[in-house]
Coordinates of C-alpha atoms (C1' of nucleotides) in Angstrom, one line a residue:
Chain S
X7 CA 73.5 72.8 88.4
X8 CA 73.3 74.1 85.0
X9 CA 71.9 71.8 82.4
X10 CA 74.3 70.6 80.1
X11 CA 72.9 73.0 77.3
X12 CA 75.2 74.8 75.6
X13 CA 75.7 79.0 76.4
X14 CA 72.2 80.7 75.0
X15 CA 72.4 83.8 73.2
X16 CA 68.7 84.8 74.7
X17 CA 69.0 88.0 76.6
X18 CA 68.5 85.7 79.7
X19 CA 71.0 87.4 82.5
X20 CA 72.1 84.7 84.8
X21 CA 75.3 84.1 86.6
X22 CA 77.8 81.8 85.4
X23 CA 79.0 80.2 88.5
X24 CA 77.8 76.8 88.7
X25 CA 80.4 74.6 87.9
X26 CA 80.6 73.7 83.9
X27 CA 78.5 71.5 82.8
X28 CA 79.9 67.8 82.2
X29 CA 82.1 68.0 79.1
X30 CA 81.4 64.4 78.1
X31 CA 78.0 64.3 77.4
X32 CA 78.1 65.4 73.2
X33 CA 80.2 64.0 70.8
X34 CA 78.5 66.2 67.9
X35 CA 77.7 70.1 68.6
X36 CA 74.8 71.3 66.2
X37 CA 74.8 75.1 66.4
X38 CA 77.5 76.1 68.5
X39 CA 80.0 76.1 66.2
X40 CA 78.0 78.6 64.0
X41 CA 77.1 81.3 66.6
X42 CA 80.1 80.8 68.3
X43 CA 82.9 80.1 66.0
X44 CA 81.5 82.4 63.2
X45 CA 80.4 85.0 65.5
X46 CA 79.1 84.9 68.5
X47 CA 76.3 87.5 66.9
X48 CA 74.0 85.1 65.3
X49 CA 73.5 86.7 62.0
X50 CA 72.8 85.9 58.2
X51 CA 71.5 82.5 58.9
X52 CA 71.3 81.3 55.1
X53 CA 74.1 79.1 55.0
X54 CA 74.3 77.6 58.8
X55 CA 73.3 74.7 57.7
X56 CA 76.4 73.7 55.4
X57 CA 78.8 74.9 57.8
X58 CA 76.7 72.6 60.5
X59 CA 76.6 70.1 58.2
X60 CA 80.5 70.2 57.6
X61 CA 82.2 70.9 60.8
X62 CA 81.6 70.4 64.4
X63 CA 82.3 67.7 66.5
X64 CA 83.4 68.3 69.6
X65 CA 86.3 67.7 72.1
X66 CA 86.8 68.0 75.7
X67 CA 89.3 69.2 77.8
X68 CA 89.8 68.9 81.5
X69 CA 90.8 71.6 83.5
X70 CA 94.8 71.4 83.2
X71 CA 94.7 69.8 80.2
X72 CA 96.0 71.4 76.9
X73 CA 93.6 71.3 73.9
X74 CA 97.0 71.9 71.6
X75 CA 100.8 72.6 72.4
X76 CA 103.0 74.9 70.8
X77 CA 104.3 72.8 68.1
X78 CA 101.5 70.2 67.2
X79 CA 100.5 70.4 63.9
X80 CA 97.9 72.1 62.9
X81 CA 94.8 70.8 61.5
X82 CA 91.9 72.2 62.9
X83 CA 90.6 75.6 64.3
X84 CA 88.6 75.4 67.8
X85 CA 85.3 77.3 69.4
X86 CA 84.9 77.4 73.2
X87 CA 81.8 75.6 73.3
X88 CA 81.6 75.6 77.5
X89 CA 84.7 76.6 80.1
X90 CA 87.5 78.7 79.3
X91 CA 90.8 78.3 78.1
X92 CA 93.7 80.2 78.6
X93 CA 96.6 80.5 75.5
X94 CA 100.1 80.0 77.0
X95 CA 103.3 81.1 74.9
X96 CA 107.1 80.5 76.0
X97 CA 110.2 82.0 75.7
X98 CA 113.2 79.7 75.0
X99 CA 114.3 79.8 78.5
X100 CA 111.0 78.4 79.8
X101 CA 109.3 81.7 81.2
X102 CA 106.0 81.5 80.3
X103 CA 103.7 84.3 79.1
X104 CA 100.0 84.2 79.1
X105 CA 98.5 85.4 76.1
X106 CA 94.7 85.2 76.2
X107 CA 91.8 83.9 78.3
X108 CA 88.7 82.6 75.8
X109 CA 85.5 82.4 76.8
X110 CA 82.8 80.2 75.1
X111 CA 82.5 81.1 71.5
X112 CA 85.9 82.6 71.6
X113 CA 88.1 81.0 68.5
X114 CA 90.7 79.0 69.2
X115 CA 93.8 78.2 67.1
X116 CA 94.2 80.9 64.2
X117 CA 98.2 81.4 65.1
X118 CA 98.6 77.8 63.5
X119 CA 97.9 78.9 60.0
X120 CA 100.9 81.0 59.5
X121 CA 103.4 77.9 59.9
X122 CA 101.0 74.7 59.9
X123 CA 102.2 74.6 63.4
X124 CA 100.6 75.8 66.7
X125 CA 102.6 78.3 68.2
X126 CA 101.2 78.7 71.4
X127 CA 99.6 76.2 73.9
X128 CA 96.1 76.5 74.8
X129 CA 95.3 75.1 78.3
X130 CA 92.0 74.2 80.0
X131 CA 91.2 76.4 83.0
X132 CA 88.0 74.2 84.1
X133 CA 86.9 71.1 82.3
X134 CA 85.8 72.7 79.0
X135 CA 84.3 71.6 75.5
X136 CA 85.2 72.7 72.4
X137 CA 83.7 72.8 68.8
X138 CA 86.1 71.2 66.2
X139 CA 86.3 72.9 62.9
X140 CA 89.0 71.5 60.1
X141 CA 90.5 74.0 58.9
X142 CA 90.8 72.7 55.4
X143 CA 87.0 72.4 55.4
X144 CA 86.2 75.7 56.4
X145 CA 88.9 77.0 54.0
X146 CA 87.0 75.4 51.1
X147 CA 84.0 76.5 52.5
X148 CA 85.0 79.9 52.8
X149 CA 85.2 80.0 48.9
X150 CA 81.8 79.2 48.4
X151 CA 80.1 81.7 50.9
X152 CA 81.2 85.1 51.0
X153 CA 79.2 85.4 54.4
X154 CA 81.4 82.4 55.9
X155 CA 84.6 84.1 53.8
X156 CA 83.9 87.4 55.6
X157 CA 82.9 86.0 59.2
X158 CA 86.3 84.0 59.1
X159 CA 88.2 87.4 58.3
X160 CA 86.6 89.6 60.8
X161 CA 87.4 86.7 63.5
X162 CA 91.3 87.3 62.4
X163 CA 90.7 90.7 62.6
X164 CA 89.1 91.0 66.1
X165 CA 91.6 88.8 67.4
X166 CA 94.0 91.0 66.1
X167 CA 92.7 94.4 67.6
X168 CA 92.2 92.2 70.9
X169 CA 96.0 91.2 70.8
X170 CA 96.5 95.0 70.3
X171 CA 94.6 96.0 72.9
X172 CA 96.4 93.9 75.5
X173 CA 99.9 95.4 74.3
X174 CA 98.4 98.7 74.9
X175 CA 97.7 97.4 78.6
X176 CA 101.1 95.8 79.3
X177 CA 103.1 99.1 77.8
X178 CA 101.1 101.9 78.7
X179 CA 99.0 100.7 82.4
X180 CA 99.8 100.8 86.1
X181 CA 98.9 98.1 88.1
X182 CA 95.7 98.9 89.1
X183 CA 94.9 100.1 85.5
X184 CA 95.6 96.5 84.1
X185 CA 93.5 94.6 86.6
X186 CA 90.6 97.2 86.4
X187 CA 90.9 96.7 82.6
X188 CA 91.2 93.3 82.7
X189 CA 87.9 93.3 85.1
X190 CA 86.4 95.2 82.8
X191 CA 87.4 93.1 79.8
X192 CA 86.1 90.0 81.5
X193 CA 82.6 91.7 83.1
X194 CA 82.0 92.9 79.2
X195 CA 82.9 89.8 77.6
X196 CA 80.9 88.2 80.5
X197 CA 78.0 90.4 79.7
X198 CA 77.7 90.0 75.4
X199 CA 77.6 86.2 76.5
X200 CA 74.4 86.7 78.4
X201 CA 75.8 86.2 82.2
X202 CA 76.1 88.5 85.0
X203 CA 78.5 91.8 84.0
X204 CA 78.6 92.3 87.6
X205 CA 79.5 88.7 89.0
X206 CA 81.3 86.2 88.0
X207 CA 84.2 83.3 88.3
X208 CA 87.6 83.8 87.0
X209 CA 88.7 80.5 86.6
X210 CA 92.6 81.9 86.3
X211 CA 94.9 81.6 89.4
X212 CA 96.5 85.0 90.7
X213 CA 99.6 83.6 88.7
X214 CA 98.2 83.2 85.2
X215 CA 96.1 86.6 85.7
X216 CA 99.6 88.4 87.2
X217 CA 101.2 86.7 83.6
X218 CA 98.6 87.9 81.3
X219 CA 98.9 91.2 83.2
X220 CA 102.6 91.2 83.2
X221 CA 103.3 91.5 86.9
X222 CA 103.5 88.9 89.6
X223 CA 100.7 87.1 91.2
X224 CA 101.9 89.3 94.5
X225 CA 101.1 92.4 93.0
X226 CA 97.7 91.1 91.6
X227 CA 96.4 89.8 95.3
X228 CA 97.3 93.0 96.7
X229 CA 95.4 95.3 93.9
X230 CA 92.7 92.9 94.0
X231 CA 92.8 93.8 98.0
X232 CA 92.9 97.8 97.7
X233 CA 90.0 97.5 95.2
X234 CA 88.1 95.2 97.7
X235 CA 89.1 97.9 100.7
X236 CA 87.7 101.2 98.5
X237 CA 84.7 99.6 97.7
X238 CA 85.2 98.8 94.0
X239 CA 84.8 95.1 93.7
X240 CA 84.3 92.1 96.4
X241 CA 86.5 89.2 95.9
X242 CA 86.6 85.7 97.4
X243 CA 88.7 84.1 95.9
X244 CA 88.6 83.4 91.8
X245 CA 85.1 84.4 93.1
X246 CA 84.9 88.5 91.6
X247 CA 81.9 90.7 92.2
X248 CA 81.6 94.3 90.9
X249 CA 80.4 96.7 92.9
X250 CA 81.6 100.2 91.4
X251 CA 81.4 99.4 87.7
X252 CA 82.4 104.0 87.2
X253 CA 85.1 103.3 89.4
X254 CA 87.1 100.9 87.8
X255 CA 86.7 102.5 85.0
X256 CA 87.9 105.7 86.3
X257 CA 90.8 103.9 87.5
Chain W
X6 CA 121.5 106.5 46.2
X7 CA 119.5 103.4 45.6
X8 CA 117.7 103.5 42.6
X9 CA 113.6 103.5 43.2
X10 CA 113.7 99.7 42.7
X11 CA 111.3 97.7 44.9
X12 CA 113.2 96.1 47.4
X13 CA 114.6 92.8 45.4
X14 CA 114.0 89.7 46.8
X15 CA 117.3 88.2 46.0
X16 CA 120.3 87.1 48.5
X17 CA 122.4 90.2 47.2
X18 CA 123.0 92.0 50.7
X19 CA 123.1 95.7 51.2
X20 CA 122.6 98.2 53.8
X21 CA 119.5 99.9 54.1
X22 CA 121.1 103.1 55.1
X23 CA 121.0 105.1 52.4
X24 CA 117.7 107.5 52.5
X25 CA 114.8 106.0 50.8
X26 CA 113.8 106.2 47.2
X27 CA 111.7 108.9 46.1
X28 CA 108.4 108.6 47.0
X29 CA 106.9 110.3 43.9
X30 CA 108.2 108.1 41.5
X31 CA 105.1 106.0 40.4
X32 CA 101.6 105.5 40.3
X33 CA 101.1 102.0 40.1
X34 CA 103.3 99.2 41.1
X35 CA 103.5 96.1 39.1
X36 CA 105.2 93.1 41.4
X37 CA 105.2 95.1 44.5
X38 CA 101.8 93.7 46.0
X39 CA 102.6 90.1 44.9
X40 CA 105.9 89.7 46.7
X41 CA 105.0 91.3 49.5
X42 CA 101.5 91.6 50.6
X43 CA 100.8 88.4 49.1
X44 CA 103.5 86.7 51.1
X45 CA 107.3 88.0 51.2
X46 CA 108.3 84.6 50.1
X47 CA 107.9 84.5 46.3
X48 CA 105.7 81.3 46.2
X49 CA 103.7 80.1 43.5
X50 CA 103.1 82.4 40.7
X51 CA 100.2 81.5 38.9
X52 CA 97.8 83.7 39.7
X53 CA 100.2 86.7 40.2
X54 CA 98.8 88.5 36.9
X55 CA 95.3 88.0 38.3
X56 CA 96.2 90.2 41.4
X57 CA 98.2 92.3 39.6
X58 CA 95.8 93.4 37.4
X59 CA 93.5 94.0 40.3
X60 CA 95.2 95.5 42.9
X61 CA 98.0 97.6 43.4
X62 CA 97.8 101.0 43.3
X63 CA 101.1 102.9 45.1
X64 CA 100.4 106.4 47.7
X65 CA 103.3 107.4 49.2
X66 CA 102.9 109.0 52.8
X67 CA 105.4 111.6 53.8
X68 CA 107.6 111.1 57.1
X69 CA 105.1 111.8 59.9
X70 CA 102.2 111.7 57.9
X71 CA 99.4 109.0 58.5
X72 CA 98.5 106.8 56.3
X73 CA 94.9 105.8 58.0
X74 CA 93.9 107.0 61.2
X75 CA 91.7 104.9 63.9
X76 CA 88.3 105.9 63.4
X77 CA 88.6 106.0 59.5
X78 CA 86.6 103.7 57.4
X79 CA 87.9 100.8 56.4
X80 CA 88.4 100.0 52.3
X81 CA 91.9 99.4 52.2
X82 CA 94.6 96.6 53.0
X83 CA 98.4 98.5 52.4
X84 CA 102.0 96.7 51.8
X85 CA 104.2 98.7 52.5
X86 CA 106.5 99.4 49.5
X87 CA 109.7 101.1 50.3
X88 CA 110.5 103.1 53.6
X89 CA 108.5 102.4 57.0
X90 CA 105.8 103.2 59.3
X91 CA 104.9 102.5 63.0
X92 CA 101.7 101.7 64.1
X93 CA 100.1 103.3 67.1
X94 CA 97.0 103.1 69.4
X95 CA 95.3 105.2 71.6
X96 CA 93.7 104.9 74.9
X97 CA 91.1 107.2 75.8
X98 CA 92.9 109.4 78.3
X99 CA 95.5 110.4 75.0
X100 CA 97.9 107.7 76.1
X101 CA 99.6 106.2 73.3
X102 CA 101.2 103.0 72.6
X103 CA 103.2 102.2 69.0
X104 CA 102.0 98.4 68.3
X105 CA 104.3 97.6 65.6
X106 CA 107.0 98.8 63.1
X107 CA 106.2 98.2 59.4
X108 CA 109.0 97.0 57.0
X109 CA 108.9 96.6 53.4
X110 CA 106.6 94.1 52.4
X111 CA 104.7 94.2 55.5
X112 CA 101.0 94.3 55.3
X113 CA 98.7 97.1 57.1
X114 CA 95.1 97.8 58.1
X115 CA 94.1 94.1 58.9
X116 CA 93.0 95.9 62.2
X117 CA 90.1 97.3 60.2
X118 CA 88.1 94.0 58.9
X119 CA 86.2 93.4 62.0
X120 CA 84.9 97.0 61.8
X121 CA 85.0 98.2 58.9
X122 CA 86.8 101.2 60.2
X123 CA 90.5 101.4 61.5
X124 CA 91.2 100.9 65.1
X125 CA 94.9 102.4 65.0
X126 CA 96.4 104.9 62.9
X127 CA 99.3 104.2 61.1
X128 CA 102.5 106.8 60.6
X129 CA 105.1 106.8 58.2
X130 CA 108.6 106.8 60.1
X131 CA 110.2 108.0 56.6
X132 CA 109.1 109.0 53.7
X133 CA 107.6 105.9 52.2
X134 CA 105.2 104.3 49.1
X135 CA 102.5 101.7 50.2
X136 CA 100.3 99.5 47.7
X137 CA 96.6 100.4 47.8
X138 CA 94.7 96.6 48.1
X139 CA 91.3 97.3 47.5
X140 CA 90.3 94.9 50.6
X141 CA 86.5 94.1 48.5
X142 CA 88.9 93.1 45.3
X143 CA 90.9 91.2 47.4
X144 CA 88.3 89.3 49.1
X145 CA 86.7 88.3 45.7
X146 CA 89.8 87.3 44.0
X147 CA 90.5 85.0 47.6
X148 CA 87.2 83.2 46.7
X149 CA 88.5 82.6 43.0
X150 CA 91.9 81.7 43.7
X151 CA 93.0 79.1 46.6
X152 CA 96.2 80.3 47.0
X153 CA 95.5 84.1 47.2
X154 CA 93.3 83.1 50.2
X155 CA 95.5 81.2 51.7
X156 CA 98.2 84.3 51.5
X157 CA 95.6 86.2 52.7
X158 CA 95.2 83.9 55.9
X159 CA 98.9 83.1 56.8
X160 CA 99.2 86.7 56.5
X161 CA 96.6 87.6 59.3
X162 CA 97.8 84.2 61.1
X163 CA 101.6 85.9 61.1
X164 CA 100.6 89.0 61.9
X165 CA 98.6 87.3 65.2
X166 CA 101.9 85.9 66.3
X167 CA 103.8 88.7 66.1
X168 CA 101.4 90.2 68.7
X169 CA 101.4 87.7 70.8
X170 CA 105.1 87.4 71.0
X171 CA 105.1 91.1 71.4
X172 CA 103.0 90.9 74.3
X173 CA 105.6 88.1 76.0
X174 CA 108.0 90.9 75.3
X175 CA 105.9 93.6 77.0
X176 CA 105.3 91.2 80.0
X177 CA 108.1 89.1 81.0
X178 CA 110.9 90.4 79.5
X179 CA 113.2 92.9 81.7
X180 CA 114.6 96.2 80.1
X181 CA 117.6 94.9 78.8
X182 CA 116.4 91.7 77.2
X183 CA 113.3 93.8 75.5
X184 CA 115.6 95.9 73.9
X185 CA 118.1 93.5 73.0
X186 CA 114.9 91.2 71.2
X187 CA 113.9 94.7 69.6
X188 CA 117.5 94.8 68.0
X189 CA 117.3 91.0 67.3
X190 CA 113.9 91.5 65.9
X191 CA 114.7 93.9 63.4
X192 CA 118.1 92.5 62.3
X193 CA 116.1 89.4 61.6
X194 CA 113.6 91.3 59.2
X195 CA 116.3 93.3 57.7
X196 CA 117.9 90.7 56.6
X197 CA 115.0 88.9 55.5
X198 CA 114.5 91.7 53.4
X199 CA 118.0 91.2 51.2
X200 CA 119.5 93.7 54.0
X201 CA 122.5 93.5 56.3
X202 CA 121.7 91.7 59.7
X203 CA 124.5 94.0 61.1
X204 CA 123.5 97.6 60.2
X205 CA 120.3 99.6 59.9
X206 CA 118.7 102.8 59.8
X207 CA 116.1 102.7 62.8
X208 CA 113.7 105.7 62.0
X209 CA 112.0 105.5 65.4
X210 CA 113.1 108.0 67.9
X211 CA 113.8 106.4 71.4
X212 CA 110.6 107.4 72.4
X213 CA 108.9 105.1 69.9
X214 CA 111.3 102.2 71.1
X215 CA 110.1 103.0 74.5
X216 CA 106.9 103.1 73.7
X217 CA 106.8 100.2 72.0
X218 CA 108.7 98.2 74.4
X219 CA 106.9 99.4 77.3
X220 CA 109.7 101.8 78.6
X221 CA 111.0 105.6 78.4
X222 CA 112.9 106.7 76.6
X223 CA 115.7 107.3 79.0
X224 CA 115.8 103.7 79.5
X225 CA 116.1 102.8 75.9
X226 CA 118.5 105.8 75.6
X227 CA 120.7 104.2 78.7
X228 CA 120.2 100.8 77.3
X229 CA 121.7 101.2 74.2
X230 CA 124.4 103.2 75.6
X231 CA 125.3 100.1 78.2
X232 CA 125.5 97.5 75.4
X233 CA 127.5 99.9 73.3
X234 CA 129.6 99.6 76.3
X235 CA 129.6 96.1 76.7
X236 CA 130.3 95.8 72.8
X237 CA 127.3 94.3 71.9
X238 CA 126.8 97.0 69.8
X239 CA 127.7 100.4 68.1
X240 CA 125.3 103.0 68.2
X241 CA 125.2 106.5 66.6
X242 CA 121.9 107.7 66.7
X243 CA 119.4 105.7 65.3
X244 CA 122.4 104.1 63.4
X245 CA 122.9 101.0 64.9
X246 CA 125.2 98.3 64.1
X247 CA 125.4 95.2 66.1
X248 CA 128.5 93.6 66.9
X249 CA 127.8 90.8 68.8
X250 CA 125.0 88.6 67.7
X251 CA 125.1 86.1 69.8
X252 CA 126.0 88.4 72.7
X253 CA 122.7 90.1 72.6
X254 CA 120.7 86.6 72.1
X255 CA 122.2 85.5 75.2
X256 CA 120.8 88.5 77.0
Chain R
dC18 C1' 90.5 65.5 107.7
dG19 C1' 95.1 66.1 106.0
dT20 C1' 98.0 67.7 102.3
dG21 C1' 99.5 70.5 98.5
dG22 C1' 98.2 74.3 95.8
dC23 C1' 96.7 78.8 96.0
dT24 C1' 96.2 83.3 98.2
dT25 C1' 97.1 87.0 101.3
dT26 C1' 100.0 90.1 103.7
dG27 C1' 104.3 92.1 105.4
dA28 C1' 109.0 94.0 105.0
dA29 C1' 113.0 94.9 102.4
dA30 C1' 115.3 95.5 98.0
dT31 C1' 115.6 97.2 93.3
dG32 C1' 114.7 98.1 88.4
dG33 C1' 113.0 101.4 86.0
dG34 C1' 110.7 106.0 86.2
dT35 C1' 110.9 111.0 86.8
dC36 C1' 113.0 115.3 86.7
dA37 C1' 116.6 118.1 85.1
dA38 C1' 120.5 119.8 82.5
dG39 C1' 123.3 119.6 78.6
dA40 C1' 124.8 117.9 74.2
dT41 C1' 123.8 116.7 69.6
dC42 C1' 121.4 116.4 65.4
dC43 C1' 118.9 118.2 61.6
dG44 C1' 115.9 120.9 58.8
dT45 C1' 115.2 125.6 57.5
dG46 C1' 116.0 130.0 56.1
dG47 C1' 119.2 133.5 55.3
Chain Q
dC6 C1' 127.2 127.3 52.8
dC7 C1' 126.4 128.6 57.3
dA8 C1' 123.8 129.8 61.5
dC9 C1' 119.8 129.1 64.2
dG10 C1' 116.2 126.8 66.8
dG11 C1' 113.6 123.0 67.9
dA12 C1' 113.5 118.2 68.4
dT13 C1' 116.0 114.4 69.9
dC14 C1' 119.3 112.1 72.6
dT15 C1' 122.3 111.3 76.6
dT16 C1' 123.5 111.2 81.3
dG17 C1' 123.0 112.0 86.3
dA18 C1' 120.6 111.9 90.8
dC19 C1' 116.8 110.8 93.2
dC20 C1' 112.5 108.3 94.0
dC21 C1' 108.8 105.1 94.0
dA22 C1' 106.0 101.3 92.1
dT23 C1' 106.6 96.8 91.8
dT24 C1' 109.3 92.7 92.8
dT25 C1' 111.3 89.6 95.9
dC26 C1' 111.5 86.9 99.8
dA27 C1' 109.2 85.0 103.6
dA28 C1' 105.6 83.4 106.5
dA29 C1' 101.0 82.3 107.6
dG30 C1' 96.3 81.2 106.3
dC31 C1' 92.9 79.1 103.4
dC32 C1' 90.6 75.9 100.5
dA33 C1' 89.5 72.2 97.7
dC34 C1' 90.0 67.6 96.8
dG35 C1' 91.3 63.2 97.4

DNA sequence: CGTGGCTTTGAAATGGGTCAAGATCCGTGG
DNA sequence: CCACGGATCTTGACCCATTTCAAAGCCACG
């Protein structure tokens, strides 16, 4: 069992499978929110300590539970602290869409500022904390440090080429292309966190990946078997190991 | 022929269909930026002098011509001033997929914050004028002014849920209702724009549609044709005129 | 240690893709 | 102003990747 410690950004490689660790312990979260929420790549370290100072409390979410719906109002911005969450958007006639997985440090929230209003649901997929940041705080903040300015724009921005990205796999990839890339996606994003690139537990059900993928949890289970049968990955379960790292990548 | 006015921001209603203004005309732009980068809604108006003074410089890009390409440093934040573009991405094995259409007023380049270089390129579907925001000039003036940054913010925040409502779209939306909220979509910004809801001009060929919506061309081609059809709308090209509103809402 | 949710796998059905042939549009140059 | 040629669009026929429907198995948790 892992200590309760939030993700380190040491080059230590170790596997994140142990279950999260309990969610109820902090009330208060003194560097996370920094290295996460303002980029997960530590950096200029000069004014850490106002936005430390300022922001962060946390918040916990069990698995299942939403963190925001689509229509709260929106006050604050969120950083994965521990667990994953999955964003969740939906159509008028109930079909639901999912529209992102975050890992810890991802940011959580940004689609509120447009209309002071969430506008998708974010959803818990393991019992999960999360740093609080107000976003009128962080506004003000932003005026005062260019550093904090520009690390709050180049999260918009990333989350924006990510968005892109996934269009590019729902209109352009087979099958088996979207679940290598989304493989891929998750072994990488796995891998700049410090755990295992190779190994590791993806907390979605064969429905929410098939969503995110845009095809049916049928369809995913069976890909997920071919690539298991040619030797590409081994999969029990949400449980994923990658054998043939090339492979997927060639396709 | 429309006069090279900047499109008004006034109820008045007019078809767009008439070819766009000449692209030539000027060099600088004076309320251009404002309106539109700096939030299509009018809004407060204080610090509009400030910006204008700063920013706004016009290019015009020539039908088919790129304004930025991915893999181009970043300096820039456009609006686009009269006419159109598409946005477009690239996977590595040449694929492409178009990730958005650009209407007057929209913004573009927000992709190239995080990197400081683009990660799409972005084509002019007419012959159209952009303003040039120096994206350095901007980001001072957003630390002086409150409001500018908060443009600046719900612009990015917009932006990040029209991707993600793109992506439900792209994966749970059949053929017919994807092009049918494609039409809907762009009626809805026409309009917003002072345009008719009814009638536009849609530059893209069918295979940008597709590509957009995930599909061939042959599908959007025999789409269209079945609605036209079903007299949910006339069709002459890329002239396209909707009949029935509600028709095409209801699926 | 049972029950409901999740996953796997099979077989049949189908929506959309692919390939192909014409038709139409449009910019260009004569 | 017209004729030409390439790009774009439409339509048909066939095909196949993915969905749908169904039936077990598995497992995780209370």
């Amino acid at each position: 069992m892992l200590t309760p410690n939030v993700v380190s950004h040491t080059t230590v490689r170790r596997s994140n499978l142990a279950t999260a660790p309990n969610p109820r312990t902090s009330a208060r979260c003194s560097s996370c929110a920094m290295r996460h929420l303002c980029m997960p790549q530590g950096l200029a370290t000069d004014d850490m300590p106002k936005l430390e100072a300022l922001i962060c409390s946390a918040r916990s979410v069990r698995r299942g539970e939403a963190l925001y719906r689509a229509g709260d109002p929106f006050d604050n911005l969120y950083a994965v602290r521990s667990g994953s969450l999955k964003t969740v958007m939906a159509h008028r006639d109930g079909r639901e869409q999912v529209t992102g997985l975050r890992l810890a440090g991802d940011p959580l929230g940004l689609d509120g500022i447009s209309t002071d209003t969430h506008s998708c649901t974010s959803i818990a997929l393991e019992d999960s904390s999360v740093c609080i940041v107000p976003y009128a705080a962080l506004k003000h903040m932003c005026r005062e440090s260019g550093t904090m300015q520009d690390r709050l724009h180049r999260l918009m921005s990333e989350q924006l080429i990510r968005e892109s990205s996934q269009m590019m796999v729902l209109g352009s990839l087979s099958a088996d292309e979207r679940v290598a890339a989304f493989l891929l996606d998750v072994s990488d994003r796995n891998g700049q966190r410090g755990y295992s690139h190779a190994e590791f537990n993806l907390r979605m059900t064969r429905e929410d990946m098939g969503s995110y993928l845009g095809m049916t949890l049928e369809t995913v289970s069976r890909t997920l078997s071919r690539f298991q049968k040619r030797g590409l990955i081994d999969a029990q379960g949400k449980l994923i190991r990658i054998i043939d790292l090339e492979g997927l990548r060639h396709l």
